[in-house]
Coordinates of C-alpha atoms in Angstrom, one line a residue:
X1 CA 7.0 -73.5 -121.1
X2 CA 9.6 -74.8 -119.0
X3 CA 10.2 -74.4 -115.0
X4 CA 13.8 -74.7 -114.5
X5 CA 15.2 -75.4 -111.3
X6 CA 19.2 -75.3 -110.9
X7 CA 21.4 -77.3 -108.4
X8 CA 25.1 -76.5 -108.5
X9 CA 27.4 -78.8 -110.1
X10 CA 30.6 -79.2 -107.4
X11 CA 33.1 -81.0 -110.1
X12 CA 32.6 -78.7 -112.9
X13 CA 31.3 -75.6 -111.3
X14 CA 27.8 -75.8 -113.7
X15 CA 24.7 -75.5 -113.2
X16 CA 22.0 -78.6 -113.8
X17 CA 19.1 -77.6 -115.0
X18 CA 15.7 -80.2 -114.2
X19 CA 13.1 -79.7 -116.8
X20 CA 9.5 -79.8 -115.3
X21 CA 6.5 -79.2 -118.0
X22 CA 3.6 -76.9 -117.3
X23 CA 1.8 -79.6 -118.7
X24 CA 2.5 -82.0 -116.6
X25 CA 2.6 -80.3 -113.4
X26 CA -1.3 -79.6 -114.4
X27 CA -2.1 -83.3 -114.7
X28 CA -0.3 -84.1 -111.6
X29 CA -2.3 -81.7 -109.8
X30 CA -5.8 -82.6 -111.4
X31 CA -5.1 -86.6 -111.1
X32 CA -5.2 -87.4 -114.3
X33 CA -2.0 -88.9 -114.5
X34 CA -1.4 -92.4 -112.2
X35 CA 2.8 -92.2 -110.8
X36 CA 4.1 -94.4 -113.9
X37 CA 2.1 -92.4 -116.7
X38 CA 3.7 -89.4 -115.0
X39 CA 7.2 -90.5 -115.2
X40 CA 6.5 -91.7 -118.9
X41 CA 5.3 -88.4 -119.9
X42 CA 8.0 -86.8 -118.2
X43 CA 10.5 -88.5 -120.2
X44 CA 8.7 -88.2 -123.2
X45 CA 8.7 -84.7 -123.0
X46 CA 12.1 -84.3 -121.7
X47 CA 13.1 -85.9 -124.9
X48 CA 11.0 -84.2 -127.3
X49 CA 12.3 -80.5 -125.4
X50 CA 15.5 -81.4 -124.8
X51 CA 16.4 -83.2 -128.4
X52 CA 18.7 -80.9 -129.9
X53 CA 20.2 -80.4 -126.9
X54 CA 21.8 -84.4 -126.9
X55 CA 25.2 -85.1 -128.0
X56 CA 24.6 -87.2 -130.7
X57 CA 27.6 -89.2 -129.9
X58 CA 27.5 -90.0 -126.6
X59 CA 24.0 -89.4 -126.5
X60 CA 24.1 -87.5 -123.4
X61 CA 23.0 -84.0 -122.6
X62 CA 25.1 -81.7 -123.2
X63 CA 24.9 -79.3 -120.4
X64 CA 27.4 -76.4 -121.7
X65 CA 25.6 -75.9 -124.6
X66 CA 22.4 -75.6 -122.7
X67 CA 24.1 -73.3 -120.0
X68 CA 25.5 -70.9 -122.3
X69 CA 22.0 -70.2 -123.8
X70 CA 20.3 -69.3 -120.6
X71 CA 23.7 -67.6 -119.6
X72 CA 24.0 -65.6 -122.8
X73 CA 19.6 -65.1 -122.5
X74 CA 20.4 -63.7 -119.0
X75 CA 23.1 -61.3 -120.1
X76 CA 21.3 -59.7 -122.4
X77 CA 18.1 -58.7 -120.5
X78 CA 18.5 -55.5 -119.4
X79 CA 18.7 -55.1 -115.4
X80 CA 15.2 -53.2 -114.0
X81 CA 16.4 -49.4 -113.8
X82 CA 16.8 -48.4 -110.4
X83 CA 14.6 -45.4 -109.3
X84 CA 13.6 -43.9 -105.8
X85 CA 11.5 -46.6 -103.9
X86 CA 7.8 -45.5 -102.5
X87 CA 6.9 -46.4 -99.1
X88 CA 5.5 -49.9 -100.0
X89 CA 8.4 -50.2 -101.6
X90 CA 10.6 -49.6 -99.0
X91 CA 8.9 -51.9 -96.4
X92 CA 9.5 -54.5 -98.8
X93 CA 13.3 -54.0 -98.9
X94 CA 15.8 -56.8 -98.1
X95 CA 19.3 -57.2 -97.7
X96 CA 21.7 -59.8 -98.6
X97 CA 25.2 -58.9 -97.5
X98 CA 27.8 -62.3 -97.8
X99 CA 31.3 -62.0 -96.4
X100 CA 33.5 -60.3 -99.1
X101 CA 36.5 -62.9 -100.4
X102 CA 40.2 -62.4 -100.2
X103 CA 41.5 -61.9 -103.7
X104 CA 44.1 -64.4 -103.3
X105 CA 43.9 -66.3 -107.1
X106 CA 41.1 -68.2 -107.8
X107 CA 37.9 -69.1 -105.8
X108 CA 37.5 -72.6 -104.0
X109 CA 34.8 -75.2 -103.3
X110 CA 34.0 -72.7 -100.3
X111 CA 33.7 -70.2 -102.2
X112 CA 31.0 -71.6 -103.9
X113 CA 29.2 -73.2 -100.9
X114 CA 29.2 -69.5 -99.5
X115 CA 28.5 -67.8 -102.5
X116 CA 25.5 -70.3 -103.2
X117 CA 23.7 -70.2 -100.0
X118 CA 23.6 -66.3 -100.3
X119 CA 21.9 -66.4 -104.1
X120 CA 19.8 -68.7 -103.2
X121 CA 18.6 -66.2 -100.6
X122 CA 18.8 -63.3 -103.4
X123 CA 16.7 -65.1 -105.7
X124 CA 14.2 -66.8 -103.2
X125 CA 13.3 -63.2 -101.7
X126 CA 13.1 -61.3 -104.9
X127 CA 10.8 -63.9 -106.5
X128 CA 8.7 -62.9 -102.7
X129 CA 8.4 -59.7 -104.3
X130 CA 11.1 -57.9 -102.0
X131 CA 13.4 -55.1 -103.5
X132 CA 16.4 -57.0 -102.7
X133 CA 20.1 -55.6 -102.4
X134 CA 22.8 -58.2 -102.8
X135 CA 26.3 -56.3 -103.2
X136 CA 29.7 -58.0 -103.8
X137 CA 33.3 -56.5 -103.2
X138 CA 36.7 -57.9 -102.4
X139 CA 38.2 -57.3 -99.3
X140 CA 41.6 -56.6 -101.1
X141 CA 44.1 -55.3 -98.8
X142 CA 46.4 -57.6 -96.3
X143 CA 49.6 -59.6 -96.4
X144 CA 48.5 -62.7 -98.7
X145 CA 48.4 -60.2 -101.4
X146 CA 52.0 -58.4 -100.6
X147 CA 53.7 -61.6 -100.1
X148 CA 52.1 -63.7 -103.1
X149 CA 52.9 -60.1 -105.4
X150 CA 56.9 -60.0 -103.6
X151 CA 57.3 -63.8 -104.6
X152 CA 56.2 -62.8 -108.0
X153 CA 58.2 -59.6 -108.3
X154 CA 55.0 -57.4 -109.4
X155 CA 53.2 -54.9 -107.5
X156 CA 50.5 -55.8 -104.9
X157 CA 47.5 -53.7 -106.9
X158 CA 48.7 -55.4 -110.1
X159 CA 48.1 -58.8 -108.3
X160 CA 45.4 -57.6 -106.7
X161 CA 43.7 -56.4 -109.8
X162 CA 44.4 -59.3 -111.7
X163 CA 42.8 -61.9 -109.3
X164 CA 39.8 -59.6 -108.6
X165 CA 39.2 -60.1 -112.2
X166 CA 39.8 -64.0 -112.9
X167 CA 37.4 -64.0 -109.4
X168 CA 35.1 -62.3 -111.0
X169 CA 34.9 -63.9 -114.1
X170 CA 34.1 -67.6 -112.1
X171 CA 31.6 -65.7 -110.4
X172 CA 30.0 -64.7 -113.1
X173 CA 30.4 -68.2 -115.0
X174 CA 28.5 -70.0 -111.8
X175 CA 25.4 -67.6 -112.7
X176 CA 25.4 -65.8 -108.7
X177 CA 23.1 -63.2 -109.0
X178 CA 25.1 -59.5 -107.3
X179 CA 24.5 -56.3 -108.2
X180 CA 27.4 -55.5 -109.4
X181 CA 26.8 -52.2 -110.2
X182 CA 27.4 -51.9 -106.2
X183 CA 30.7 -53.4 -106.5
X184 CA 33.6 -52.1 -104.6
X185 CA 37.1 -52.9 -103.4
X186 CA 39.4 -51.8 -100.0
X187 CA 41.7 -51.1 -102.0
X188 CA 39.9 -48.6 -104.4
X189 CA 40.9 -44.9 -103.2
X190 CA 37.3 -44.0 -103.7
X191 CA 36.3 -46.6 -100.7
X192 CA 39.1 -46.4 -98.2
X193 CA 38.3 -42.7 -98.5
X194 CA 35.8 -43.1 -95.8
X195 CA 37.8 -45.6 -93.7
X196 CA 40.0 -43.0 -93.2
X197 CA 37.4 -40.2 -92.7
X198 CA 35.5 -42.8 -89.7
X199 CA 39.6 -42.9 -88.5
X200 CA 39.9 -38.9 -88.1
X201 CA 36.8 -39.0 -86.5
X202 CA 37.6 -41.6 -83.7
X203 CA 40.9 -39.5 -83.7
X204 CA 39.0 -36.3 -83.3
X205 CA 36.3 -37.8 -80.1
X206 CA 39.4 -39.6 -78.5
X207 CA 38.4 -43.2 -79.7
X208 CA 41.5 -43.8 -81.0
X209 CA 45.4 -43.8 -79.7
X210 CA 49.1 -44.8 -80.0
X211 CA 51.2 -45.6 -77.7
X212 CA 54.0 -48.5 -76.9
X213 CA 53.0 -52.1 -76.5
X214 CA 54.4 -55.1 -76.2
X215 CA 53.1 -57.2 -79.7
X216 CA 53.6 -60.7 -81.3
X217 CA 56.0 -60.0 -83.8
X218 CA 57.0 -62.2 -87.0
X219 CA 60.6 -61.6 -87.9
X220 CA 60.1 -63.6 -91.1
X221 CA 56.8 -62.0 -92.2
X222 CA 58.1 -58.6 -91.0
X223 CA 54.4 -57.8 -89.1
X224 CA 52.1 -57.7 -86.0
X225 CA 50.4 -61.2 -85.2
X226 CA 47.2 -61.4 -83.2
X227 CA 47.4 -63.9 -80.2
X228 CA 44.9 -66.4 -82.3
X229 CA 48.0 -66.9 -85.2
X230 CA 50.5 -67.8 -82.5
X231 CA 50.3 -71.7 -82.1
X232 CA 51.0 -73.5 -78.8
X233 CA 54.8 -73.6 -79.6
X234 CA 55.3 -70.1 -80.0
X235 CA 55.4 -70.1 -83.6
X236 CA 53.7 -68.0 -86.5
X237 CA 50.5 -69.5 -88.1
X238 CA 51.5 -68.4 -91.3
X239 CA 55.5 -68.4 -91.6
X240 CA 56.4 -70.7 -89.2
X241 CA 59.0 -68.5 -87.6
X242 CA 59.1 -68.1 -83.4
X243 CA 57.5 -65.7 -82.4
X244 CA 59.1 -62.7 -81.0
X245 CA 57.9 -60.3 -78.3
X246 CA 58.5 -56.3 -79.2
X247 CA 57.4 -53.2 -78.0
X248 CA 56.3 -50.9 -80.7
X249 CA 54.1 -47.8 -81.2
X250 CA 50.3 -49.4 -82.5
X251 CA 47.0 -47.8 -82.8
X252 CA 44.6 -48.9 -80.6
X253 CA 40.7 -48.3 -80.3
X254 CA 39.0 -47.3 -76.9
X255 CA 36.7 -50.1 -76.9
X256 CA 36.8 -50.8 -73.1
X257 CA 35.4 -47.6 -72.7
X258 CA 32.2 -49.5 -73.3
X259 CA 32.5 -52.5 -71.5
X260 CA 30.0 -52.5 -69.5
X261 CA 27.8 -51.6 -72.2
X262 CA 28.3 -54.3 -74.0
X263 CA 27.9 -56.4 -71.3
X264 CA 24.5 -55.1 -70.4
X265 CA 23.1 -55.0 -74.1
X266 CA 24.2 -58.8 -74.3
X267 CA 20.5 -59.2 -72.5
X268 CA 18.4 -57.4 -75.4
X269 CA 20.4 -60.3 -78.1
X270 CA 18.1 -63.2 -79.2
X271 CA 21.5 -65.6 -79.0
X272 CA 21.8 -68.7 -77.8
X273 CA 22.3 -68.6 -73.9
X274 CA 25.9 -70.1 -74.1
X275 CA 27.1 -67.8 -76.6
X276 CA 26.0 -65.2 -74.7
X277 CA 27.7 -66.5 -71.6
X278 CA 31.1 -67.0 -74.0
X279 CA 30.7 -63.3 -74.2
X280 CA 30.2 -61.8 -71.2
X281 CA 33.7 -64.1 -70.2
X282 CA 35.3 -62.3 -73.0
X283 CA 33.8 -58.9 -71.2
X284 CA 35.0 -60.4 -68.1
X285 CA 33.8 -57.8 -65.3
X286 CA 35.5 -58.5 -62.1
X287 CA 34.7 -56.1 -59.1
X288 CA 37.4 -56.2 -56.6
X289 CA 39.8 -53.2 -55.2
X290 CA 43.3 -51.9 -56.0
X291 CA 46.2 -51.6 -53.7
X292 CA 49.3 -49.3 -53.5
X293 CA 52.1 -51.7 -52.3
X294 CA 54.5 -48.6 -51.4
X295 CA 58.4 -49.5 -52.9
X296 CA 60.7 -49.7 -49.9
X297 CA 62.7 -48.6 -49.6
X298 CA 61.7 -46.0 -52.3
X299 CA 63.6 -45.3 -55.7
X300 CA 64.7 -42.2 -56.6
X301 CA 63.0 -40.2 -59.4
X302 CA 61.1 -43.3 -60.2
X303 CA 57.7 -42.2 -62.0
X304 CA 55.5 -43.8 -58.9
X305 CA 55.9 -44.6 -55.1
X306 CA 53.9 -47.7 -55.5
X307 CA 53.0 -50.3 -57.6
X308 CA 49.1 -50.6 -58.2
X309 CA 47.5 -54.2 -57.8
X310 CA 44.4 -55.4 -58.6
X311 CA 42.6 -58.1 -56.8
X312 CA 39.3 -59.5 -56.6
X313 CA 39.7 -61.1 -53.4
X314 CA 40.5 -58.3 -50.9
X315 CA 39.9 -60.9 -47.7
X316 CA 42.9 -62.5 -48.9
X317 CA 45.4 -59.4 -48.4
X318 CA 47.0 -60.8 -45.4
X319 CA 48.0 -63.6 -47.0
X320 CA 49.9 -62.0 -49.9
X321 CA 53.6 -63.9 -50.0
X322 CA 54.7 -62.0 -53.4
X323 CA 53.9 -59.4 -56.1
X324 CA 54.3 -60.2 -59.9
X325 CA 55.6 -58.0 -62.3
X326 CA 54.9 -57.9 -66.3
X327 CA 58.1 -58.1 -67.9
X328 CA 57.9 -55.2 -70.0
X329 CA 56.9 -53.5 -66.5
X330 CA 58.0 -49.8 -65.8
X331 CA 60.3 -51.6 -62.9
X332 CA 62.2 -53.5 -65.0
X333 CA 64.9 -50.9 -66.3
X334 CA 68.4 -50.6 -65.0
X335 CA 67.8 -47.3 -63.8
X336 CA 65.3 -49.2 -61.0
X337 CA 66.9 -52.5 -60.5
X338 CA 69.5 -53.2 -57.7
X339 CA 72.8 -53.1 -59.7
X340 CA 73.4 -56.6 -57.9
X341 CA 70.4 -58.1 -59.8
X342 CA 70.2 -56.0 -62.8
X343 CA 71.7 -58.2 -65.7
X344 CA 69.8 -61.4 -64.7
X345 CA 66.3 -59.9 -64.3
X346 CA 66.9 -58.0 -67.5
X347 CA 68.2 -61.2 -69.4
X348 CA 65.4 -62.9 -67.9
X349 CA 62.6 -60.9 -68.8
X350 CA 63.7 -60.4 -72.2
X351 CA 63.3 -64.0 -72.5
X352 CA 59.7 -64.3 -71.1
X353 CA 59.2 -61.4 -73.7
X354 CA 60.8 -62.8 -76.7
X355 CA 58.4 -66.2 -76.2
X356 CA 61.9 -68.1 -75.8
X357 CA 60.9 -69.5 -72.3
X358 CA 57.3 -70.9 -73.8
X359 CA 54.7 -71.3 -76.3
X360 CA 51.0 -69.7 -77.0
X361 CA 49.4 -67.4 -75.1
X362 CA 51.6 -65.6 -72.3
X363 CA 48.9 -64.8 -70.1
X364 CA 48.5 -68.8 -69.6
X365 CA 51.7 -69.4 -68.9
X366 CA 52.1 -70.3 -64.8
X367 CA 55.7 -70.8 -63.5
X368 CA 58.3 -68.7 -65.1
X369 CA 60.0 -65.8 -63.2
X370 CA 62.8 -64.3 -61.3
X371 CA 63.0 -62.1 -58.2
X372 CA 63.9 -58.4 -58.9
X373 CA 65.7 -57.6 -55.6
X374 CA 63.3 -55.2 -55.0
X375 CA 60.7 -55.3 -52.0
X376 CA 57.4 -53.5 -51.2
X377 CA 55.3 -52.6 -47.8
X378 CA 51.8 -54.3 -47.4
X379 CA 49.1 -51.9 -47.6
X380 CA 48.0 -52.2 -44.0
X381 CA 51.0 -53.1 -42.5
X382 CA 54.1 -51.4 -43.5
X383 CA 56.2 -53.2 -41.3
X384 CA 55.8 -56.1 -43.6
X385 CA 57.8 -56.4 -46.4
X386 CA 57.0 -58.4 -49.8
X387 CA 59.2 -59.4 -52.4
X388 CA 58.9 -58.4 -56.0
X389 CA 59.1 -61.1 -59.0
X390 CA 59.2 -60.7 -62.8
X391 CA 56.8 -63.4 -63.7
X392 CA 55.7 -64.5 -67.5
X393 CA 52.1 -64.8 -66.9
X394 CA 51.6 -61.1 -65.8
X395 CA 50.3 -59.1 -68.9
X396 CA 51.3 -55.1 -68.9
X397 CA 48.3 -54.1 -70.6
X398 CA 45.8 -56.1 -68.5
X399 CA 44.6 -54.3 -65.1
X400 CA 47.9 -52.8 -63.5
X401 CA 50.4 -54.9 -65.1
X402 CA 50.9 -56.3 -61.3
X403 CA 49.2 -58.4 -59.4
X404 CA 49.5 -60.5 -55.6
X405 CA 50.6 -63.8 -55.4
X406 CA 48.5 -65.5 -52.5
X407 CA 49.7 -69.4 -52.6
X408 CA 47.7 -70.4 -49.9
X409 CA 44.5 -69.7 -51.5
X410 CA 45.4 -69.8 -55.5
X411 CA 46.9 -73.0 -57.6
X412 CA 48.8 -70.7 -60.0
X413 CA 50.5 -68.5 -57.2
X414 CA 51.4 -71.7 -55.0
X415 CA 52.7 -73.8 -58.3
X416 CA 54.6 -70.4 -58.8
X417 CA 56.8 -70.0 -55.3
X418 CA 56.9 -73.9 -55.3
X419 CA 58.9 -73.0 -59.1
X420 CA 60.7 -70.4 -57.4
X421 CA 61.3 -71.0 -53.8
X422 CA 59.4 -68.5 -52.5
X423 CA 58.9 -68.3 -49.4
X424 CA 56.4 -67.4 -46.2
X425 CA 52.9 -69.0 -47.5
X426 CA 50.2 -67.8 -45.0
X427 CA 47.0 -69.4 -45.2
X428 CA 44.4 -66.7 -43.8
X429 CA 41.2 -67.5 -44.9
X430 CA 39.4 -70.8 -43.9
X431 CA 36.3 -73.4 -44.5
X432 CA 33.2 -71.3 -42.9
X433 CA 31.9 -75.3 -41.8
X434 CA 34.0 -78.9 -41.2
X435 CA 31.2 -80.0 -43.8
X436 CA 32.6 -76.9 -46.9
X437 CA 36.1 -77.6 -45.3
X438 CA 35.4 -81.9 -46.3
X439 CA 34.0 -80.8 -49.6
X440 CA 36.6 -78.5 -50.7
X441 CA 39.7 -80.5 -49.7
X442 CA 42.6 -81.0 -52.8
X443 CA 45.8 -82.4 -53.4
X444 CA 47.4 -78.8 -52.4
X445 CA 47.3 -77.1 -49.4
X446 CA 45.2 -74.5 -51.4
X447 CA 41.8 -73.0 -50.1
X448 CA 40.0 -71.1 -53.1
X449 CA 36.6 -70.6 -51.7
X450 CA 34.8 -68.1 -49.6
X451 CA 35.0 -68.9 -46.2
X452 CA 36.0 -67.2 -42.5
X453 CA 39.2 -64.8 -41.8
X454 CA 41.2 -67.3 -39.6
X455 CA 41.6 -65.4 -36.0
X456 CA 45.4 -65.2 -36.6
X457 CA 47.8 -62.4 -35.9
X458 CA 48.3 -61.7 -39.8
X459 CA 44.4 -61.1 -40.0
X460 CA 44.6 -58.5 -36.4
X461 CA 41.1 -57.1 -36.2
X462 CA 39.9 -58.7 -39.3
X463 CA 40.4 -62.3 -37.7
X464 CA 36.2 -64.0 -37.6
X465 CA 35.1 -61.6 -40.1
X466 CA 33.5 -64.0 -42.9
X467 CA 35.1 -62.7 -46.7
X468 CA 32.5 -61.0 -47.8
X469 CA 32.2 -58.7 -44.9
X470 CA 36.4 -58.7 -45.1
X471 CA 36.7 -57.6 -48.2
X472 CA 34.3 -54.5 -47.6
X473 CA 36.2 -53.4 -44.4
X474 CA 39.7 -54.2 -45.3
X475 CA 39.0 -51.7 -48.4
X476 CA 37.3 -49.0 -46.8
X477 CA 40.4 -49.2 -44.2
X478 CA 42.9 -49.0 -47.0
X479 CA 40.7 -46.0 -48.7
X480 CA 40.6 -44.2 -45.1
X481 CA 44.9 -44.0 -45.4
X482 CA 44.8 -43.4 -49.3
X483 CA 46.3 -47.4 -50.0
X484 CA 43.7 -48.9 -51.7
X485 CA 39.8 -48.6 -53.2
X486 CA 37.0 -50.1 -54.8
X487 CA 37.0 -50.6 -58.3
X488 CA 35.7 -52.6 -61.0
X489 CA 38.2 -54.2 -63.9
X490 CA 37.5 -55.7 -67.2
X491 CA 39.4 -58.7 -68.7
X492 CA 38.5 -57.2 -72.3
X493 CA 41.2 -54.9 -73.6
X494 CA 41.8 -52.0 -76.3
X495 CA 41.6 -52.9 -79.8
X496 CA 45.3 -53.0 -81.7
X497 CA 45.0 -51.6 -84.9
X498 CA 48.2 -51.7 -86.6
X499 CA 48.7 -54.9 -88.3
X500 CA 49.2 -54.2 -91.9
X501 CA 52.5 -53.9 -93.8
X502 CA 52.6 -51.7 -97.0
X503 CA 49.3 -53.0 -98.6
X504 CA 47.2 -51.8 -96.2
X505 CA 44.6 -48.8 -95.9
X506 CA 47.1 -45.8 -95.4

């Protein structure tokens, strides 16, 4: 009786199979046989077992024969029948679920490093004894598929089909051990049935939504792009084409609704400590307060009074120079610009939209804007007037879509009015010691730590107050006239849904 053991063959996508006698694994474990008799014997009996199985030419072993007898042995025993599991049973259930391939043509090398690591598991736990589940599909929808079937002038579920067969067919050849009488495909009616019944019921329960956003769009590829397949230059991951900025109606998911849920169950996770830390950045909880700059003087039939602004450092307030505007912000419209101003912001912002005025991520972006003409009251001092800019790095669908520039005690705001001349920057907040002031000293007039309200006549009452105490009074006297309140943001956003083309789940 042979014990077979079978290593994967990378060149030729074989397996090897290492002949090991009963025989001699007895004498090995009795001591009857010294090392070299063992490795004699072995070889002797390799040759005696294996002799039909040499090429006589070449004199080597010829592995495809021997492969298609334990492949054609395999195929014909008959699987176990499946039948309702008793309670042993059941506590001795495993499952082996691998991440389903892309039927794009024909598998790869990592196809078969995945694909190997996962029977092992299969095979090592059902030789435990466990009732293991191992399932294989194809994750079959997406735009590979459409564009490979376009260039080919056939439809995408013909090419679809097609590969998911020749995939199957190497599968099957490399001896992985699926169910596949569990076998499904997205594409299959019968499964993206239910995709679209969990759908209607995120619909029904509110967990899903359309409305207009602004989304990476690929003229050449004709479809949504996540942030993650727009390269530093602005450019598509997959077509190469610049990336272009449109608003369009998507489905979204109300994930934020449990943000802070997620962030609290990252503690019950047995994850390394820095990937949990990577995650609860993502989450990014940031409790600050948001403040109604008042538009002044106000515009007619506009849908607010104010704009809303979000900031985590309320003991900064005084020191606000500027507010920044998304570019795809409610403000920027004709019907709200000064007709003096109108035709450069617009031009402008469409730029900062379109991706022409930088690469990658816009939220990373620093210097690019343009002032709107337009000018706000400070919360606490309506005498005081702000300006407005349009500026690039100011996402609409993060927080308020606005937020205060304060150069004095932020890099990006004073590299920003440097970039654009604007001016007034008010430094209100300073070192609490001379020993914090030594050790937080930079190239830039810029103070970014906690510290002391500077007794100046921007601060008025506030002036001595150290932040933290600031921060608490300055937004209980904003809540007290109806400008301003506590409140607690998240950098994570909804979920966009809509980024498939025609092969896609309807």
């Amino acid at each position: 009786m042979l014990r077979l053991h079978r290593l994967r063959h990378h060149a030729v996508g074989r397996h090897v199979l290492a002949p090991c006698s009963a025989l001699t694994r007895n004498a090995c474990a009795h001591g009857t046989f010294t090392a070299r008799q063992l490795s004699t014997s072995s070889a002797r009996l390799a040759q005696v077992k294996f002799a039909h199985w040499i090429d006589k030419e070449t004199g080597k072993l010829d592995t495809a024969k021997l492969e298609t007898k334990w492949k054609t042995r395999w195929a014909e025993a008959k699987p176990p029948v499946r039948k309702p599991l008793t309670a042993a049973e059941i506590d001795r259930l495993f499952y082996v679920l691998v991440m389903f391939p892309y039927p794009s043509g024909v598998l790869h090398m990592g196809h078969v490093r995945v694909y190997t690591i996962s029977d092992v598991l299969t095979r090592f736990h059902r030789m435990r004894g466990k009732h293991v589940v191992s399932p294989m599909g194809w994750d079959a929808f997406g735009l590979p598929a459409e564009n490979a079937a376009i260039e080919r002038s056939i439809a995408p579920a013909q090419w679809t089909q097609q590969n998911i067969a020749t995939m199957k067919d190497q599968l099957s050849r490399i001896l992985t051990d699926f169910d596949w009488d569990r076998e499904l495909a997205t594409c299959d009616p019968a499964y993206y049935k239910w995709t679209q019944h969990i759908f209607l019921q995120l619909f029904k329960n509110d967990m899903v939504y359309r409305k207009d956003a602004v989304v990476n769009w690929d003229p050449i590829d004709q479809t949504v792009l996540a942030n993650e397949q727009v390269d530093k230059d602005g450019r598509s991951w997959r077509s190469g084409a610049v990336v272009e900025q449109r608003k369009l109606k998507q489905w979204f998911a109300r994930i934020t609704r449990y943000a802070q849920d997620l962030l609290d169950d990252l503690n019950a996770l047995n994850w390394p400590d820095h990937v949990k830390s990577m995650q609860a950045n993502w989450i990014g909880r940031s409790e600050g307060a948001e403040f109604e700059f008042a538009l002044d003087p106000p515009i007619p039939d506009a849908q607010s009074k104010a704009i809303s602004v979000f900031t985590s450092r309320a003991d900064t307030l005084f020191g606000v120079s500027y507010l920044a505007i998304a570019p795809d912000h409610w403000l920027v419209s004709a019907d709200h610009l000064p007709a003096e101003h109108a035709n450069h912001v617009l031009k402008r912002a469409q730029e900062m939209l379109s991706g022409s005025s930088g690469g990658g991520d816009r939220s990373q972006r620093t210097k690019d804007g343009v002032f709107t003409g337009l000018y706000v009251a400070h919360p606490l001092d309506s005498a005081r007037r702000v300006p407005v800019y349009v500026a690039d790095y100011v996402l609409s669908d993060y927080g308020t879509g606005a937020v205060m520039g304060v150069p004095a005690h932020d890099v990006r705001d004073h590299e920003f009015c440097q970039i654009n001349s604007v001016p007034v920057h008010i430094s209100v907040v300073e070192p609490e010691t001379p020993e914090f002031a030594e050790e937080s000293k930079s190239e830039l007039p810029v103070f970014t730590g906690q510290g002391v309200l500077r007794q100046i006549p921007e601060n008025g009452i506030y002036g001595g107050m150290r932040s933290a105490d600031a921060r608490t009074t300055i937004v209980a006297a904003a809540a007290a006239i109806g400008s301003g309140k506590s409140v607690v943001n998240y950098r994570l956003r909804d979920w966009l849904l809509s980024r498939q083309r025609f092969w896609g789940a309807p």
